[in-house]
């Protein structure tokens, strides 16, 4: 029964991990919580991550960063720097494997390869042979 349910709703384990990480985020001190919530929202919208395990790992790493920073007393501006968007974009580069745009980039490259092969098959010479 659980396997059928998970086919419809997704992994129960991943849902539990997500709820746990949101609880950890909510437990952060006020300023840290506000920044972590803002960053996680931005990362979820801008990240375009379609692999749930990668998304969860990214969000867990973000919460862990803010937990450690809060424990060490590191001010939020020292964590994110002068440009929080730049920080978020740099943070995202660590999770490129799960981004949907990578699939689209691969599809585009494959389409151009197919088009090139089709042109050659139709007798059109490559540009460097003209």
Coordinates of N, CA, C and O in Angstrom, one line a residue, residues 116 119-130:
X116 N 22.7 18.9 -37.9 CA 23.9 18.9 -38.6 C 24.0 17.5 -39.4 O 24.4 17.5 -40.6
X119 N 21.6 17.6 -42.3 CA 22.1 18.4 -43.4 C 23.2 17.7 -44.2 O 23.2 17.7 -45.4
X120 N 24.1 17.0 -43.5 CA 25.1 16.2 -44.2 C 24.5 15.1 -45.0 O 25.0 14.8 -46.1
X121 N 23.5 14.4 -44.4 CA 22.9 13.3 -45.1 C 22.2 13.8 -46.4 O 22.1 13.1 -47.4
X122 N 21.7 15.1 -46.3 CA 21.0 15.6 -47.5 C 22.0 16.2 -48.5 O 21.6 16.7 -49.5
X123 N 23.3 16.1 -48.3 CA 24.3 16.5 -49.2 C 24.8 17.9 -49.0 O 25.6 18.4 -49.8
X124 N 24.4 18.6 -48.0 CA 24.9 19.9 -47.7 C 26.3 19.8 -47.1 O 26.5 19.0 -46.2
X125 N 27.3 20.5 -47.6 CA 28.6 20.5 -47.1 C 28.8 21.3 -45.8 O 28.1 22.3 -45.7
X126 N 29.6 20.8 -44.9 CA 29.8 21.6 -43.7 C 30.5 23.0 -44.1 O 31.1 23.1 -45.2
X127 N 30.3 24.0 -43.3 CA 30.8 25.3 -43.6 C 32.3 25.4 -43.9 O 32.8 26.1 -44.8
X128 N 33.1 24.6 -43.2 CA 34.5 24.6 -43.4 C 35.0 23.9 -44.7 O 36.1 24.0 -45.2
X129 N 34.0 23.2 -45.4 CA 34.4 22.6 -46.7 C 33.9 23.4 -47.9 O 34.1 23.0 -49.0
X130 N 33.2 24.5 -47.6 CA 32.7 25.3 -48.7 C 33.7 26.1 -49.4 O 34.7 26.5 -49.0

